[in-house]
Amino acid sequence: GSEMCIETGYANLTIDSSSTWIVDGDSTLSSLTCKGTITDEDGNTVTVKGSDGTTYVEGTSDYTITVSSYEA
C-alpha cells in the first residue's frame, strides 16, 4: 500500500525595514509582517496573496507567497 503524510503547522515571519527575504520558490505562511523587501534571486518582487485570494503585493516574479494574515 501507499502512505500519505500530511503535516500542518504554523509559520509566522517578520521582516524589518532593513531586511530582504530572497525566495527561491513558492511559500505558505500563517502570518507575514513585511516592512522590508521580498524578492527572488533575480531581484524581481514576489507576489503576496492571502489564502482568501486577496492580492496584497502584485510582483513580477514567478513566485508567490500565500499568507493567512498580512501586514505591511
PDB file of N, CA, C and O in Angstrom:
ATOM      1  N   GLY A   1       0.830  -1.186   0.000  1.00  0.00           N
ATOM      2  CA  GLY A   1       0.000   0.000   0.000  1.00  0.00           C
ATOM      3  C   GLY A   1       0.870   1.244   0.000  1.00  0.00           C
ATOM      4  O   GLY A   1       2.079   1.179   0.105  1.00  0.00           O
ATOM      5  N   SER A   2       0.214   2.351  -0.121  1.00  0.00           N
ATOM      6  CA  SER A   2       0.936   3.620  -0.094  1.00  0.00           C
ATOM      7  C   SER A   2       0.537   4.399   1.147  1.00  0.00           C
ATOM      8  O   SER A   2      -0.541   4.219   1.692  1.00  0.00           O
ATOM      9  N   GLU A   3       1.425   5.234   1.595  1.00  0.00           N
ATOM     10  CA  GLU A   3       1.157   6.063   2.755  1.00  0.00           C
ATOM     11  C   GLU A   3       1.241   7.519   2.352  1.00  0.00           C
ATOM     12  O   GLU A   3       2.032   7.889   1.496  1.00  0.00           O
ATOM     13  N   MET A   4       0.398   8.327   2.965  1.00  0.00           N
ATOM     14  CA  MET A   4       0.466   9.762   2.729  1.00  0.00           C
ATOM     15  C   MET A   4       0.607  10.445   4.078  1.00  0.00           C
ATOM     16  O   MET A   4      -0.125  10.129   5.009  1.00  0.00           O
ATOM     17  N   CYS A   5       1.553  11.332   4.171  1.00  0.00           N
ATOM     18  CA  CYS A   5       1.793  12.054   5.400  1.00  0.00           C
ATOM     19  C   CYS A   5       1.429  13.519   5.183  1.00  0.00           C
ATOM     20  O   CYS A   5       1.941  14.154   4.267  1.00  0.00           O
ATOM     21  N   ILE A   6       0.530  14.015   5.981  1.00  0.00           N
ATOM     22  CA  ILE A   6       0.152  15.420   5.901  1.00  0.00           C
ATOM     23  C   ILE A   6       0.512  16.076   7.221  1.00  0.00           C
ATOM     24  O   ILE A   6       0.046  15.654   8.277  1.00  0.00           O
ATOM     25  N   GLU A   7       1.363  17.074   7.146  1.00  0.00           N
ATOM     26  CA  GLU A   7       1.742  17.804   8.349  1.00  0.00           C
ATOM     27  C   GLU A   7       1.177  19.205   8.260  1.00  0.00           C
ATOM     28  O   GLU A   7       1.200  19.834   7.217  1.00  0.00           O
ATOM     29  N   THR A   8       0.649  19.679   9.374  1.00  0.00           N
ATOM     30  CA  THR A   8       0.180  21.055   9.425  1.00  0.00           C
ATOM     31  C   THR A   8       0.924  21.765  10.526  1.00  0.00           C
ATOM     32  O   THR A   8       1.278  21.173  11.547  1.00  0.00           O
ATOM     33  N   GLY A   9       1.183  23.018  10.305  1.00  0.00           N
ATOM     34  CA  GLY A   9       1.914  23.793  11.294  1.00  0.00           C
ATOM     35  C   GLY A   9       1.702  25.265  11.042  1.00  0.00           C
ATOM     36  O   GLY A   9       0.865  25.658  10.241  1.00  0.00           O
ATOM     37  N   TYR A  10       2.464  26.052  11.749  1.00  0.00           N
ATOM     38  CA  TYR A  10       2.350  27.493  11.632  1.00  0.00           C
ATOM     39  C   TYR A  10       3.717  28.085  11.357  1.00  0.00           C
ATOM     40  O   TYR A  10       4.710  27.646  11.922  1.00  0.00           O
ATOM     41  N   ALA A  11       3.755  29.076  10.490  1.00  0.00           N
ATOM     42  CA  ALA A  11       4.990  29.804  10.215  1.00  0.00           C
ATOM     43  C   ALA A  11       4.641  31.285  10.204  1.00  0.00           C
ATOM     44  O   ALA A  11       3.856  31.733   9.377  1.00  0.00           O
ATOM     45  N   ASN A  12       5.196  32.008  11.161  1.00  0.00           N
ATOM     46  CA  ASN A  12       4.992  33.446  11.259  1.00  0.00           C
ATOM     47  C   ASN A  12       6.321  34.121  10.984  1.00  0.00           C
ATOM     48  O   ASN A  12       7.330  33.763  11.573  1.00  0.00           O
ATOM     49  N   LEU A  13       6.323  35.103  10.090  1.00  0.00           N
ATOM     50  CA  LEU A  13       7.567  35.747   9.680  1.00  0.00           C
ATOM     51  C   LEU A  13       7.420  37.256   9.768  1.00  0.00           C
ATOM     52  O   LEU A  13       6.415  37.810   9.320  1.00  0.00           O
ATOM     53  N   THR A  14       8.427  37.900  10.352  1.00  0.00           N
ATOM     54  CA  THR A  14       8.503  39.359  10.384  1.00  0.00           C
ATOM     55  C   THR A  14       9.793  39.786   9.706  1.00  0.00           C
ATOM     56  O   THR A  14      10.868  39.291  10.049  1.00  0.00           O
ATOM     57  N   ILE A  15       9.677  40.686   8.734  1.00  0.00           N
ATOM     58  CA  ILE A  15      10.833  41.221   8.021  1.00  0.00           C
ATOM     59  C   ILE A  15      10.910  42.701   8.351  1.00  0.00           C
ATOM     60  O   ILE A  15       9.973  43.451   8.048  1.00  0.00           O
ATOM     61  N   ASP A  16      12.007  43.124   8.969  1.00  0.00           N
ATOM     62  CA  ASP A  16      12.108  44.538   9.344  1.00  0.00           C
ATOM     63  C   ASP A  16      12.552  45.386   8.151  1.00  0.00           C
ATOM     64  O   ASP A  16      12.891  44.864   7.088  1.00  0.00           O
ATOM     65  N   SER A  17      12.545  46.693   8.330  1.00  0.00           N
ATOM     66  CA  SER A  17      12.774  47.620   7.222  1.00  0.00           C
ATOM     67  C   SER A  17      14.190  47.551   6.644  1.00  0.00           C
ATOM     68  O   SER A  17      14.427  48.020   5.538  1.00  0.00           O
ATOM     69  N   SER A  18      15.116  46.946   7.372  1.00  0.00           N
ATOM     70  CA  SER A  18      16.487  46.852   6.863  1.00  0.00           C
ATOM     71  C   SER A  18      16.781  45.480   6.252  1.00  0.00           C
ATOM     72  O   SER A  18      17.925  45.199   5.903  1.00  0.00           O
ATOM     73  N   SER A  19      15.755  44.633   6.105  1.00  0.00           N
ATOM     74  CA  SER A  19      15.970  43.250   5.665  1.00  0.00           C
ATOM     75  C   SER A  19      15.328  42.955   4.320  1.00  0.00           C
ATOM     76  O   SER A  19      14.335  43.563   3.939  1.00  0.00           O
ATOM     77  N   THR A  20      15.910  41.968   3.633  1.00  0.00           N
ATOM     78  CA  THR A  20      15.364  41.449   2.382  1.00  0.00           C
ATOM     79  C   THR A  20      15.276  39.936   2.490  1.00  0.00           C
ATOM     80  O   THR A  20      16.223  39.285   2.921  1.00  0.00           O
ATOM     81  N   TRP A  21      14.126  39.383   2.108  1.00  0.00           N
ATOM     82  CA  TRP A  21      13.958  37.935   2.036  1.00  0.00           C
ATOM     83  C   TRP A  21      14.063  37.569   0.561  1.00  0.00           C
ATOM     84  O   TRP A  21      13.254  38.008  -0.254  1.00  0.00           O
ATOM     85  N   ILE A  22      15.065  36.758   0.213  1.00  0.00           N
ATOM     86  CA  ILE A  22      15.240  36.302  -1.161  1.00  0.00           C
ATOM     87  C   ILE A  22      14.687  34.882  -1.240  1.00  0.00           C
ATOM     88  O   ILE A  22      15.224  33.966  -0.623  1.00  0.00           O
ATOM     89  N   VAL A  23      13.598  34.714  -1.983  1.00  0.00           N
ATOM     90  CA  VAL A  23      12.929  33.420  -2.053  1.00  0.00           C
ATOM     91  C   VAL A  23      13.340  32.674  -3.318  1.00  0.00           C
ATOM     92  O   VAL A  23      13.707  33.286  -4.320  1.00  0.00           O
ATOM     93  N   ASP A  24      13.291  31.345  -3.250  1.00  0.00           N
ATOM     94  CA  ASP A  24      13.631  30.532  -4.415  1.00  0.00           C
ATOM     95  C   ASP A  24      12.524  29.534  -4.728  1.00  0.00           C
ATOM     96  O   ASP A  24      12.746  28.501  -5.336  1.00  0.00           O
ATOM     97  N   GLY A  25      11.292  29.881  -4.306  1.00  0.00           N
ATOM     98  CA  GLY A  25      10.135  29.044  -4.591  1.00  0.00           C
ATOM     99  C   GLY A  25       8.913  29.602  -3.904  1.00  0.00           C
ATOM    100  O   GLY A  25       8.999  30.549  -3.124  1.00  0.00           O
ATOM    101  N   ASP A  26       7.764  29.012  -4.208  1.00  0.00           N
ATOM    102  CA  ASP A  26       6.520  29.417  -3.562  1.00  0.00           C
ATOM    103  C   ASP A  26       6.567  29.057  -2.083  1.00  0.00           C
ATOM    104  O   ASP A  26       7.178  28.049  -1.708  1.00  0.00           O
ATOM    105  N   SER A  27       5.911  29.871  -1.251  1.00  0.00           N
ATOM    106  CA  SER A  27       5.892  29.639   0.185  1.00  0.00           C
ATOM    107  C   SER A  27       4.494  29.880   0.734  1.00  0.00           C
ATOM    108  O   SER A  27       3.716  30.646   0.159  1.00  0.00           O
ATOM    109  N   THR A  28       4.196  29.239   1.857  1.00  0.00           N
ATOM    110  CA  THR A  28       2.942  29.460   2.563  1.00  0.00           C
ATOM    111  C   THR A  28       3.260  29.775   4.015  1.00  0.00           C
ATOM    112  O   THR A  28       4.023  29.053   4.656  1.00  0.00           O
ATOM    113  N   LEU A  29       2.686  30.872   4.504  1.00  0.00           N
ATOM    114  CA  LEU A  29       2.925  31.311   5.879  1.00  0.00           C
ATOM    115  C   LEU A  29       1.598  31.540   6.588  1.00  0.00           C
ATOM    116  O   LEU A  29       0.599  31.888   5.963  1.00  0.00           O
ATOM    117  N   SER A  30       1.619  31.365   7.905  1.00  0.00           N
ATOM    118  CA  SER A  30       0.432  31.704   8.694  1.00  0.00           C
ATOM    119  C   SER A  30       0.269  33.210   8.736  1.00  0.00           C
ATOM    120  O   SER A  30      -0.811  33.739   8.498  1.00  0.00           O
ATOM    121  N   SER A  31       1.369  33.913   9.060  1.00  0.00           N
ATOM    122  CA  SER A  31       1.300  35.374   9.047  1.00  0.00           C
ATOM    123  C   SER A  31       2.622  35.949   8.576  1.00  0.00           C
ATOM    124  O   SER A  31       3.681  35.370   8.785  1.00  0.00           O
ATOM    125  N   LEU A  32       2.524  37.099   7.917  1.00  0.00           N
ATOM    126  CA  LEU A  32       3.687  37.796   7.397  1.00  0.00           C
ATOM    127  C   LEU A  32       3.545  39.272   7.714  1.00  0.00           C
ATOM    128  O   LEU A  32       2.527  39.892   7.387  1.00  0.00           O
ATOM    129  N   THR A  33       4.541  39.815   8.382  1.00  0.00           N
ATOM    130  CA  THR A  33       4.659  41.258   8.574  1.00  0.00           C
ATOM    131  C   THR A  33       5.900  41.677   7.815  1.00  0.00           C
ATOM    132  O   THR A  33       6.996  41.200   8.102  1.00  0.00           O
ATOM    133  N   CYS A  34       5.717  42.530   6.803  1.00  0.00           N
ATOM    134  CA  CYS A  34       6.839  42.880   5.939  1.00  0.00           C
ATOM    135  C   CYS A  34       7.014  44.387   5.862  1.00  0.00           C
ATOM    136  O   CYS A  34       6.228  45.074   5.216  1.00  0.00           O
ATOM    137  N   LYS A  35       8.042  44.875   6.516  1.00  0.00           N
ATOM    138  CA  LYS A  35       8.440  46.282   6.402  1.00  0.00           C
ATOM    139  C   LYS A  35       9.606  46.404   5.426  1.00  0.00           C
ATOM    140  O   LYS A  35       9.969  47.496   5.028  1.00  0.00           O
ATOM    141  N   GLY A  36      10.181  45.279   5.048  1.00  0.00           N
ATOM    142  CA  GLY A  36      11.338  45.250   4.153  1.00  0.00           C
ATOM    143  C   GLY A  36      10.955  44.857   2.746  1.00  0.00           C
ATOM    144  O   GLY A  36       9.929  45.272   2.232  1.00  0.00           O
ATOM    145  N   THR A  37      11.776  44.005   2.133  1.00  0.00           N
ATOM    146  CA  THR A  37      11.628  43.647   0.730  1.00  0.00           C
ATOM    147  C   THR A  37      11.605  42.130   0.582  1.00  0.00           C
ATOM    148  O   THR A  37      12.334  41.425   1.273  1.00  0.00           O
ATOM    149  N   ILE A  38      10.775  41.645  -0.346  1.00  0.00           N
ATOM    150  CA  ILE A  38      10.752  40.226  -0.691  1.00  0.00           C
ATOM    151  C   ILE A  38      10.980  40.127  -2.185  1.00  0.00           C
ATOM    152  O   ILE A  38      10.198  40.658  -2.976  1.00  0.00           O
ATOM    153  N   THR A  39      12.087  39.470  -2.582  1.00  0.00           N
ATOM    154  CA  THR A  39      12.420  39.330  -3.999  1.00  0.00           C
ATOM    155  C   THR A  39      12.837  37.898  -4.292  1.00  0.00           C
ATOM    156  O   THR A  39      13.089  37.110  -3.383  1.00  0.00           O
ATOM    157  N   ASP A  40      12.938  37.594  -5.592  1.00  0.00           N
ATOM    158  CA  ASP A  40      13.563  36.332  -5.985  1.00  0.00           C
ATOM    159  C   ASP A  40      15.049  36.590  -6.204  1.00  0.00           C
ATOM    160  O   ASP A  40      15.530  37.713  -6.008  1.00  0.00           O
ATOM    161  N   GLU A  41      15.764  35.557  -6.609  1.00  0.00           N
ATOM    162  CA  GLU A  41      17.214  35.687  -6.757  1.00  0.00           C
ATOM    163  C   GLU A  41      17.614  36.644  -7.883  1.00  0.00           C
ATOM    164  O   GLU A  41      18.746  37.099  -7.938  1.00  0.00           O
ATOM    165  N   ASP A  42      16.667  36.986  -8.772  1.00  0.00           N
ATOM    166  CA  ASP A  42      16.942  37.935  -9.852  1.00  0.00           C
ATOM    167  C   ASP A  42      16.557  39.365  -9.489  1.00  0.00           C
ATOM    168  O   ASP A  42      16.683  40.274 -10.313  1.00  0.00           O
ATOM    169  N   GLY A  43      16.036  39.564  -8.267  1.00  0.00           N
ATOM    170  CA  GLY A  43      15.652  40.898  -7.825  1.00  0.00           C
ATOM    171  C   GLY A  43      14.228  41.294  -8.151  1.00  0.00           C
ATOM    172  O   GLY A  43      13.822  42.431  -7.903  1.00  0.00           O
ATOM    173  N   ASN A  44      13.436  40.357  -8.698  1.00  0.00           N
ATOM    174  CA  ASN A  44      12.032  40.634  -9.005  1.00  0.00           C
ATOM    175  C   ASN A  44      11.184  40.569  -7.740  1.00  0.00           C
ATOM    176  O   ASN A  44      11.388  39.701  -6.899  1.00  0.00           O
ATOM    177  N   THR A  45      10.221  41.475  -7.626  1.00  0.00           N
ATOM    178  CA  THR A  45       9.318  41.480  -6.487  1.00  0.00           C
ATOM    179  C   THR A  45       8.433  40.243  -6.512  1.00  0.00           C
ATOM    180  O   THR A  45       7.914  39.851  -7.563  1.00  0.00           O
ATOM    181  N   VAL A  46       8.264  39.610  -5.351  1.00  0.00           N
ATOM    182  CA  VAL A  46       7.455  38.398  -5.230  1.00  0.00           C
ATOM    183  C   VAL A  46       6.016  38.782  -4.888  1.00  0.00           C
ATOM    184  O   VAL A  46       5.775  39.696  -4.100  1.00  0.00           O
ATOM    185  N   THR A  47       5.057  38.098  -5.490  1.00  0.00           N
ATOM    186  CA  THR A  47       3.641  38.330  -5.207  1.00  0.00           C
ATOM    187  C   THR A  47       3.291  37.775  -3.834  1.00  0.00           C
ATOM    188  O   THR A  47       3.726  36.681  -3.469  1.00  0.00           O
ATOM    189  N   VAL A  48       2.501  38.554  -3.076  1.00  0.00           N
ATOM    190  CA  VAL A  48       1.994  38.099  -1.783  1.00  0.00           C
ATOM    191  C   VAL A  48       0.478  38.082  -1.883  1.00  0.00           C
ATOM    192  O   VAL A  48      -0.154  39.107  -2.185  1.00  0.00           O
ATOM    193  N   LYS A  49      -0.105  36.889  -1.660  1.00  0.00           N
ATOM    194  CA  LYS A  49      -1.555  36.728  -1.744  1.00  0.00           C
ATOM    195  C   LYS A  49      -2.089  36.130  -0.456  1.00  0.00           C
ATOM    196  O   LYS A  49      -1.423  35.328   0.195  1.00  0.00           O
ATOM    197  N   GLY A  50      -3.307  36.512  -0.134  1.00  0.00           N
ATOM    198  CA  GLY A  50      -3.979  35.920   1.003  1.00  0.00           C
ATOM    199  C   GLY A  50      -4.553  34.570   0.645  1.00  0.00           C
ATOM    200  O   GLY A  50      -4.837  34.295  -0.527  1.00  0.00           O
ATOM    201  N   SER A  51      -4.731  33.723   1.653  1.00  0.00           N
ATOM    202  CA  SER A  51      -5.323  32.407   1.408  1.00  0.00           C
ATOM    203  C   SER A  51      -6.771  32.541   0.925  1.00  0.00           C
ATOM    204  O   SER A  51      -7.329  31.602   0.372  1.00  0.00           O
ATOM    205  N   ASP A  52      -7.350  33.743   1.088  1.00  0.00           N
ATOM    206  CA  ASP A  52      -8.703  34.008   0.589  1.00  0.00           C
ATOM    207  C   ASP A  52      -8.707  34.566  -0.837  1.00  0.00           C
ATOM    208  O   ASP A  52      -9.750  34.904  -1.376  1.00  0.00           O
ATOM    209  N   GLY A  53      -7.505  34.681  -1.452  1.00  0.00           N
ATOM    210  CA  GLY A  53      -7.410  35.159  -2.824  1.00  0.00           C
ATOM    211  C   GLY A  53      -7.061  36.629  -2.961  1.00  0.00           C
ATOM    212  O   GLY A  53      -6.801  37.100  -4.062  1.00  0.00           O
ATOM    213  N   THR A  54      -7.040  37.376  -1.862  1.00  0.00           N
ATOM    214  CA  THR A  54      -6.685  38.795  -1.903  1.00  0.00           C
ATOM    215  C   THR A  54      -5.225  38.960  -2.314  1.00  0.00           C
ATOM    216  O   THR A  54      -4.358  38.271  -1.790  1.00  0.00           O
ATOM    217  N   THR A  55      -4.950  39.857  -3.251  1.00  0.00           N
ATOM    218  CA  THR A  55      -3.574  40.151  -3.640  1.00  0.00           C
ATOM    219  C   THR A  55      -3.102  41.358  -2.844  1.00  0.00           C
ATOM    220  O   THR A  55      -3.646  42.448  -2.969  1.00  0.00           O
ATOM    221  N   TYR A  56      -2.091  41.154  -2.012  1.00  0.00           N
ATOM    222  CA  TYR A  56      -1.530  42.242  -1.209  1.00  0.00           C
ATOM    223  C   TYR A  56      -0.379  42.927  -1.926  1.00  0.00           C
ATOM    224  O   TYR A  56      -0.223  44.136  -1.841  1.00  0.00           O
ATOM    225  N   VAL A  57       0.450  42.154  -2.610  1.00  0.00           N
ATOM    226  CA  VAL A  57       1.563  42.690  -3.393  1.00  0.00           C
ATOM    227  C   VAL A  57       1.544  41.985  -4.740  1.00  0.00           C
ATOM    228  O   VAL A  57       1.579  40.750  -4.791  1.00  0.00           O
ATOM    229  N   GLU A  58       1.453  42.754  -5.817  1.00  0.00           N
ATOM    230  CA  GLU A  58       1.496  42.181  -7.168  1.00  0.00           C
ATOM    231  C   GLU A  58       2.932  42.257  -7.650  1.00  0.00           C
ATOM    232  O   GLU A  58       3.431  43.336  -7.973  1.00  0.00           O
ATOM    233  N   GLY A  59       3.605  41.125  -7.675  1.00  0.00           N
ATOM    234  CA  GLY A  59       5.015  41.103  -8.039  1.00  0.00           C
ATOM    235  C   GLY A  59       5.248  40.738  -9.483  1.00  0.00           C
ATOM    236  O   GLY A  59       4.326  40.355 -10.205  1.00  0.00           O
ATOM    237  N   THR A  60       6.512  40.830  -9.890  1.00  0.00           N
ATOM    238  CA  THR A  60       6.914  40.475 -11.250  1.00  0.00           C
ATOM    239  C   THR A  60       7.620  39.124 -11.293  1.00  0.00           C
ATOM    240  O   THR A  60       7.942  38.619 -12.359  1.00  0.00           O
ATOM    241  N   SER A  61       7.846  38.526 -10.120  1.00  0.00           N
ATOM    242  CA  SER A  61       8.479  37.210 -10.026  1.00  0.00           C
ATOM    243  C   SER A  61       7.476  36.118 -10.364  1.00  0.00           C
ATOM    244  O   SER A  61       6.259  36.329 -10.311  1.00  0.00           O
ATOM    245  N   ASP A  62       7.989  34.940 -10.691  1.00  0.00           N
ATOM    246  CA  ASP A  62       7.129  33.767 -10.898  1.00  0.00           C
ATOM    247  C   ASP A  62       6.667  33.181  -9.572  1.00  0.00           C
ATOM    248  O   ASP A  62       5.789  32.323  -9.548  1.00  0.00           O
ATOM    249  N   TYR A  63       7.265  33.614  -8.460  1.00  0.00           N
ATOM    250  CA  TYR A  63       6.979  33.027  -7.150  1.00  0.00           C
ATOM    251  C   TYR A  63       5.864  33.777  -6.424  1.00  0.00           C
ATOM    252  O   TYR A  63       5.700  34.987  -6.595  1.00  0.00           O
ATOM    253  N   THR A  64       5.129  33.028  -5.608  1.00  0.00           N
ATOM    254  CA  THR A  64       4.039  33.593  -4.824  1.00  0.00           C
ATOM    255  C   THR A  64       4.160  33.127  -3.385  1.00  0.00           C
ATOM    256  O   THR A  64       4.442  31.955  -3.121  1.00  0.00           O
ATOM    257  N   ILE A  65       3.930  34.050  -2.460  1.00  0.00           N
ATOM    258  CA  ILE A  65       3.837  33.723  -1.035  1.00  0.00           C
ATOM    259  C   ILE A  65       2.360  33.817  -0.671  1.00  0.00           C
ATOM    260  O   ILE A  65       1.719  34.842  -0.908  1.00  0.00           O
ATOM    261  N   THR A  66       1.831  32.755  -0.112  1.00  0.00           N
ATOM    262  CA  THR A  66       0.429  32.719   0.320  1.00  0.00           C
ATOM    263  C   THR A  66       0.398  32.829   1.837  1.00  0.00           C
ATOM    264  O   THR A  66       1.106  32.105   2.530  1.00  0.00           O
ATOM    265  N   VAL A  67      -0.428  33.761   2.328  1.00  0.00           N
ATOM    266  CA  VAL A  67      -0.480  34.047   3.760  1.00  0.00           C
ATOM    267  C   VAL A  67      -1.917  34.033   4.248  1.00  0.00           C
ATOM    268  O   VAL A  67      -2.837  34.362   3.525  1.00  0.00           O
ATOM    269  N   SER A  68      -2.084  33.660   5.523  1.00  0.00           N
ATOM    270  CA  SER A  68      -3.394  33.783   6.158  1.00  0.00           C
ATOM    271  C   SER A  68      -3.588  35.194   6.683  1.00  0.00           C
ATOM    272  O   SER A  68      -4.701  35.714   6.707  1.00  0.00           O
ATOM    273  N   SER A  69      -2.488  35.840   7.096  1.00  0.00           N
ATOM    274  CA  SER A  69      -2.529  37.186   7.660  1.00  0.00           C
ATOM    275  C   SER A  69      -1.346  37.974   7.131  1.00  0.00           C
ATOM    276  O   SER A  69      -0.229  37.464   7.097  1.00  0.00           O
ATOM    277  N   TYR A  70      -1.602  39.232   6.709  1.00  0.00           N
ATOM    278  CA  TYR A  70      -0.525  40.055   6.148  1.00  0.00           C
ATOM    279  C   TYR A  70      -0.595  41.464   6.702  1.00  0.00           C
ATOM    280  O   TYR A  70      -1.685  42.044   6.824  1.00  0.00           O
ATOM    281  N   GLU A  71       0.570  42.007   7.027  1.00  0.00           N
ATOM    282  CA  GLU A  71       0.672  43.401   7.456  1.00  0.00           C
ATOM    283  C   GLU A  71       1.911  44.000   6.796  1.00  0.00           C
ATOM    284  O   GLU A  71       2.977  43.409   6.848  1.00  0.00           O
ATOM    285  N   ALA A  72       1.717  45.175   6.187  1.00  0.00           N
ATOM    286  CA  ALA A  72       2.847  45.841   5.530  1.00  0.00           C
ATOM    287  C   ALA A  72       3.409  46.920   6.427  1.00  0.00           C
ATOM    288  O   ALA A  72       2.777  47.376   7.339  1.00  0.00           O
TER     289      ALA A  72
END
